[in-house]
Short mmCIF file of C-alpha atoms in Angstrom, two decimals:
data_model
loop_
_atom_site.label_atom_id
_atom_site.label_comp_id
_atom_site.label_asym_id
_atom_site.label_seq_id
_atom_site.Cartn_x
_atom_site.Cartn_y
_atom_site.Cartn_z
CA UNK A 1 56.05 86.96 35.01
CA UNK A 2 55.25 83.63 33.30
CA UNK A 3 52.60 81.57 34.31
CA UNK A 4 54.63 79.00 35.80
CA UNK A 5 56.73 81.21 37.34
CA UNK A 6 53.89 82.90 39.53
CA UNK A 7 52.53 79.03 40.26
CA UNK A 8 56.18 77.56 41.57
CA UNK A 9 56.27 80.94 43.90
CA UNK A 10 53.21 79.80 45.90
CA UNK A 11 54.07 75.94 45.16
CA UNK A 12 57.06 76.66 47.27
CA UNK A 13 55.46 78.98 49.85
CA UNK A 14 53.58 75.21 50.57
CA UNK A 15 56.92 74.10 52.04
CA UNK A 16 56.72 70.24 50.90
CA UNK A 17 59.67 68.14 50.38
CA UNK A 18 61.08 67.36 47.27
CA UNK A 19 59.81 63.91 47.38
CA UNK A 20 56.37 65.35 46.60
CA UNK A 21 56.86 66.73 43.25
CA UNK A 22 55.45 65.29 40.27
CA UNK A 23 55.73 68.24 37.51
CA UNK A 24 53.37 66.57 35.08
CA UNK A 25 50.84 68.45 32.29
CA UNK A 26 47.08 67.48 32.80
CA UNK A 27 45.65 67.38 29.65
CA UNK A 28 42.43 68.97 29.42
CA UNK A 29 40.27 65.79 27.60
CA UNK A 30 40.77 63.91 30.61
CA UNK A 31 39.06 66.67 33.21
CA UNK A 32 36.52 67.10 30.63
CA UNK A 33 35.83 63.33 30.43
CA UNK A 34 35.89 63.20 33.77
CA UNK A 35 34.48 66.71 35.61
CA UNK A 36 32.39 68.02 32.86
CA UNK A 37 28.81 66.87 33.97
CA UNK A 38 27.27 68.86 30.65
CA UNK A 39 28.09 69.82 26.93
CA UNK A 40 28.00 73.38 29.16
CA UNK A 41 30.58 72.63 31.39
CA UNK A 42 32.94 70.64 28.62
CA UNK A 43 33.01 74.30 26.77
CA UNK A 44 33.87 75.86 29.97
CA UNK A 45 36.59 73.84 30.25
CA UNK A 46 37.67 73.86 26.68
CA UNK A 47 37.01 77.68 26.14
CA UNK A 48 38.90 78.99 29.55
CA UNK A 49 41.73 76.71 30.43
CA UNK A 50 44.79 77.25 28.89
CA UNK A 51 47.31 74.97 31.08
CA UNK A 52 46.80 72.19 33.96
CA UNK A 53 49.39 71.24 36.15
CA UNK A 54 50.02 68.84 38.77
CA UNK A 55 53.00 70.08 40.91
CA UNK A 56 52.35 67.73 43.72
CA UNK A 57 51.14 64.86 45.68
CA UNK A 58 51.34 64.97 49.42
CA UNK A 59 50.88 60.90 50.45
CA UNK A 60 52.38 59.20 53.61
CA UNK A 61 55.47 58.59 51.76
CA UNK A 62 56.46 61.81 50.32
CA UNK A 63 55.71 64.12 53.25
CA UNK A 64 55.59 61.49 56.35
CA UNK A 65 52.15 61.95 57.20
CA UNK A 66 49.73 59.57 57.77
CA UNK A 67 46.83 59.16 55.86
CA UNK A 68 43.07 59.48 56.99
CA UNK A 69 40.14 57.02 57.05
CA UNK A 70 36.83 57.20 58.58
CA UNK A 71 33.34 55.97 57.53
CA UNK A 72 32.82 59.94 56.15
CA UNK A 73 35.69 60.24 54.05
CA UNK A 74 39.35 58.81 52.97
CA UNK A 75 42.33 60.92 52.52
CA UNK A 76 45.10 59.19 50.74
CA UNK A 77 46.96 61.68 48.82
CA UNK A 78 46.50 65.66 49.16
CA UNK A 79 46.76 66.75 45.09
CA UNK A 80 48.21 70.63 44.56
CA UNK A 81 47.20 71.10 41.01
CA UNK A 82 47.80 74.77 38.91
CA UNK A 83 45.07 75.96 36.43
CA UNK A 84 46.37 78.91 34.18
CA UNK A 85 42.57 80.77 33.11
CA UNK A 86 42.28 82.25 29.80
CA UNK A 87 40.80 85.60 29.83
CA UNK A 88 37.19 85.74 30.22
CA UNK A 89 36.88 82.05 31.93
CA UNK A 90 34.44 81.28 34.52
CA UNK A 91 36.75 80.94 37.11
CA UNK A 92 34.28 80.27 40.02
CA UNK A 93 32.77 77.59 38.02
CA UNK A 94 36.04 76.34 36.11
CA UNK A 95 37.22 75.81 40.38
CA UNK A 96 34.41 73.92 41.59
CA UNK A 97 34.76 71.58 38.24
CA UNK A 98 38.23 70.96 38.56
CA UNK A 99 37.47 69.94 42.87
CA UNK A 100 34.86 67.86 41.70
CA UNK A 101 36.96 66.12 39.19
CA UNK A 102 39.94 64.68 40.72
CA UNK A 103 38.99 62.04 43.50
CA UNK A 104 41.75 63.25 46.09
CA UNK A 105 41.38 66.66 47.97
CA UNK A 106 43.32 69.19 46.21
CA UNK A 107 45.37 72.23 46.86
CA UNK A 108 43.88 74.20 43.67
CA UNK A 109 45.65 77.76 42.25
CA UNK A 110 44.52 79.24 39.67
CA UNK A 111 46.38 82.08 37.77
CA UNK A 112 43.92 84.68 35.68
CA UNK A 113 44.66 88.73 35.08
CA UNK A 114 43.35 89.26 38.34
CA UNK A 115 46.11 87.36 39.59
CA UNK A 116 46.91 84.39 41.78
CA UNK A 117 44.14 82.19 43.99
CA UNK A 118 43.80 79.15 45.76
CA UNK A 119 41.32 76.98 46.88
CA UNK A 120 40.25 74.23 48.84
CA UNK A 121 37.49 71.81 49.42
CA UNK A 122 37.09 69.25 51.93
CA UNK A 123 35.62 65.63 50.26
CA UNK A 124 33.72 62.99 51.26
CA UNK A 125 31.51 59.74 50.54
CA UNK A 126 28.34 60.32 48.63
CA UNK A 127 25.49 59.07 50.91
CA UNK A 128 23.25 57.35 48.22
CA UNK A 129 26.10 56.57 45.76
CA UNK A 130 28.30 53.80 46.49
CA UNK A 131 31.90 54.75 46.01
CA UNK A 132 31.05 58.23 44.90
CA UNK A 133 33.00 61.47 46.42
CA UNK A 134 31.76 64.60 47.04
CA UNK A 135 32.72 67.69 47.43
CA UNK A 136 31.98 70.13 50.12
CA UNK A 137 32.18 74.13 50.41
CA UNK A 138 34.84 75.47 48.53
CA UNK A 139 37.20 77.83 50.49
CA UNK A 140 38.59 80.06 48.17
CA UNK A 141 41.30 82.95 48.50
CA UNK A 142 39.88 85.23 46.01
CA UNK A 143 42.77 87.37 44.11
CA UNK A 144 46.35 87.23 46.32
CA UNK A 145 47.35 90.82 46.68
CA UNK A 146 51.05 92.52 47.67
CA UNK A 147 48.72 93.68 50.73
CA UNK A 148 50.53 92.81 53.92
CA UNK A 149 47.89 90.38 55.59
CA UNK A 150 47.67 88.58 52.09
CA UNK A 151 51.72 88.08 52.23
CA UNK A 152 51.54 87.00 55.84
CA UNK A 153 49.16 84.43 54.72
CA UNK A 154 51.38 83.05 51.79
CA UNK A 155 54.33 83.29 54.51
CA UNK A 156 52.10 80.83 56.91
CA UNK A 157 51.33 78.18 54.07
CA UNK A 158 54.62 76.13 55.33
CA UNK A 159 53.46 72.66 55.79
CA UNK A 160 55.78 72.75 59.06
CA UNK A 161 52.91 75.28 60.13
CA UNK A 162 50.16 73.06 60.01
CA UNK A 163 48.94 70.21 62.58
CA UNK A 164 50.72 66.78 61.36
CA UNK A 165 48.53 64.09 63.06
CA UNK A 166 47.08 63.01 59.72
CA UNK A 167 46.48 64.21 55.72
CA UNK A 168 43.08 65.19 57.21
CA UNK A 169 44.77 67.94 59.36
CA UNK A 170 47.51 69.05 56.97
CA UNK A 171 44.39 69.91 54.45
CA UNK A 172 42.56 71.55 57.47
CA UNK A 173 44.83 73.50 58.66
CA UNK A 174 45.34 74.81 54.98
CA UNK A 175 41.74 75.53 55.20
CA UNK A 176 42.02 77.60 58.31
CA UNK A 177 44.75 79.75 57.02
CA UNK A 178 42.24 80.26 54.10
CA UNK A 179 39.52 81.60 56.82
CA UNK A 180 42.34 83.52 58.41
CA UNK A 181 42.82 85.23 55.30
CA UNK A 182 39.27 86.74 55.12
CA UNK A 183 39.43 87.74 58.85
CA UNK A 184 42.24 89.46 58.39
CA UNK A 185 41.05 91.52 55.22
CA UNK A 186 38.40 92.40 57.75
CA UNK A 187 40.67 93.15 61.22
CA UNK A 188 43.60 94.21 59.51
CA UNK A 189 45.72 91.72 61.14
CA UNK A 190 46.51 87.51 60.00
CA UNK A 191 46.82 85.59 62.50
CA UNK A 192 46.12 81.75 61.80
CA UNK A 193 45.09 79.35 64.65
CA UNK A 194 44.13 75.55 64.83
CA UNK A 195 42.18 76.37 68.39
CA UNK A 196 38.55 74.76 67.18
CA UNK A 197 37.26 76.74 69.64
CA UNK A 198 38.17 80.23 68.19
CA UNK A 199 38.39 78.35 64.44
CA UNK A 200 34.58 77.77 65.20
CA UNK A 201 33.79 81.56 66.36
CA UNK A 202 35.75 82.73 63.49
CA UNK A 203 33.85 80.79 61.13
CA UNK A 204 30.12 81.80 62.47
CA UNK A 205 31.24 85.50 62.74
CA UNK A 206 32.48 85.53 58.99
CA UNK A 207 29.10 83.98 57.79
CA UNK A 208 27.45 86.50 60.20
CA UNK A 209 29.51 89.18 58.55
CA UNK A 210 28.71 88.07 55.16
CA UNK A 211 25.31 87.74 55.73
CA UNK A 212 24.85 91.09 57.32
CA UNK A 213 26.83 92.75 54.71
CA UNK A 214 24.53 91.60 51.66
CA UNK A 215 21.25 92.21 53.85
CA UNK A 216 23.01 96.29 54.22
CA UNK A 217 24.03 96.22 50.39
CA UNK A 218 19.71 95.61 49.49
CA UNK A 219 19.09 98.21 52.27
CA UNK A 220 21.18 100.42 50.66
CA UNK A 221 20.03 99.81 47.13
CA UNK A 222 16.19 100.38 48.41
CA UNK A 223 17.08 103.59 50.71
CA UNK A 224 18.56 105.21 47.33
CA UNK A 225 15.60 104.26 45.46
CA UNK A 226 13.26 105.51 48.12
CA UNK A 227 11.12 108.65 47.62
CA UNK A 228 9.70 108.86 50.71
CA UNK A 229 11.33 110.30 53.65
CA UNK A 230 9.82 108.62 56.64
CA UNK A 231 10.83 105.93 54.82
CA UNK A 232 14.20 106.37 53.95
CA UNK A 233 14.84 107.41 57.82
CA UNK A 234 13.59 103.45 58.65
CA UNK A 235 15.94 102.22 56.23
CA UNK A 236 18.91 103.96 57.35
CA UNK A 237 18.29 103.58 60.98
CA UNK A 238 17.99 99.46 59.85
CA UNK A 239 21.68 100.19 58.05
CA UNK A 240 22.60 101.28 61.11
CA UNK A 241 21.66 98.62 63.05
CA UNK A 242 23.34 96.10 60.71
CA UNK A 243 26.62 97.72 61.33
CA UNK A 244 26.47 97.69 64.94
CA UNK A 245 25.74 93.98 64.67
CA UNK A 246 29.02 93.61 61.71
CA UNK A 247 31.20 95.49 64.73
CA UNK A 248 30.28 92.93 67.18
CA UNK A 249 30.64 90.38 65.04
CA UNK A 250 34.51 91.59 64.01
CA UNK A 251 35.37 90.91 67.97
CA UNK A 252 35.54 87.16 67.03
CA UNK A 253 37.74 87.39 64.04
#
């Protein structure tokens, strides 16, 4: 399947009107003059994009939502842009330029052998630097899979889905689909909520997950290493103890 082909799929799974397409090539001087901080990151770009594409712009007038504005941030226009990655591109890196460069949160997928991902990242006013945006964590799908929780996810992308009060909710709720997606990789089941309340125990049990899980991988590395059996019992019975905690912490995906 062509590259564009595999990018209008999940363009469509977003469910915007037709009002909201733009269909226009990015070329790649202008996000190197514009998101490449260093000669570094202007060969990243160079070296690993092969296409950019703007599908989309979600604004007041092409989806009939209002926009957002508080001292923290200003959401005009919601961007869904399409990278096609070259093989061997820094794709984490190529991501986080590519947020950083265009001033208006984006809806970002990126197409690479491993397949299709998207990402998002929330934006807002530089504290020191008049004028200047921001960007905040990046929430990102990792590879989209024919795995049934990954297809329920792409099904759920519908912008009739998602909480319509402003652009700053649309994008959210985009966001918490995202975080939906890793707890159901985890539980075995999607389902996507716009609760805060369960949104914020989701989100602490996933970084408690995450952060348990790298603490067992070093255990792990050290108890194979380890020569000394006394030793190796303490580290397994700490392994142990990290997995009780993960199983708790799966209740609150």
């Amino acid at each position: 399947m062509t590259a564009r082909a595999d990018f209008e799929n999940l363009v469509q799974a977003l469910g915007l009107p037709s009002e909201a397409r733009v269909e226009m090539r990015v070329p790649k001087k202008l996000l190197i003059e514009q998101g490449a901080p260093t000669a570094a990151d202007k060969r990243v770009i160079g070296d690993g994009i092969e296409e950019l594409q703007w599908f989309a712009a979600c604004k007041p007038t092409t989806i009939g939502v209002p926009d957002y504005r508080d001292e923290v941030r200003e959401y005009l226009e919601i961007a869904v842009v399409g990278c096609d990655l070259r093989p061997g591109a820094k794709a984490q890196r190529l991501t986080e330029l590519i947020h950083r460069a265009i001033p208006y949160p984006v809806i970002l997928v990126t197409r690479d052998p491993g397949g299709l991902a998207l990402s998002l990242a929330h934006k807002r006013w530089a504290e020191r630097e008049a004028g200047k945006i921001v960007i905040e964590d990046v929430e990102s799908t990792g590879p989209l899979t024919k795995a049934v929780v990954d297809q329920a996810f792409i099904h759920d992308l519908s912008l009739a889905n998602l909480p319509r009060r402003s652009l700053l909710t649309v994008y959210q709720g985009w966001i918490t689909r995202v975080q939906a997606l890793h707890a159901a990789r985890l539980s075995g089941a999607y389902v996507a909520t716009d609760d805060q309340a369960v949104l914020d125990r989701r989100r602490a049990a996933l970084d408690t997950i995450s952060r348990l899980t790298r603490e067992g991988a070093t255990l792990r590395a050290k108890a194979t290493k380890e020569k000394q059996m006394n030793r190796r019992v303490d580290l397994n019975l700490q392994i142990q103890r990290l997995e009780a905690a993960i199983a708790v912490a799966r209740k609150d995906l």
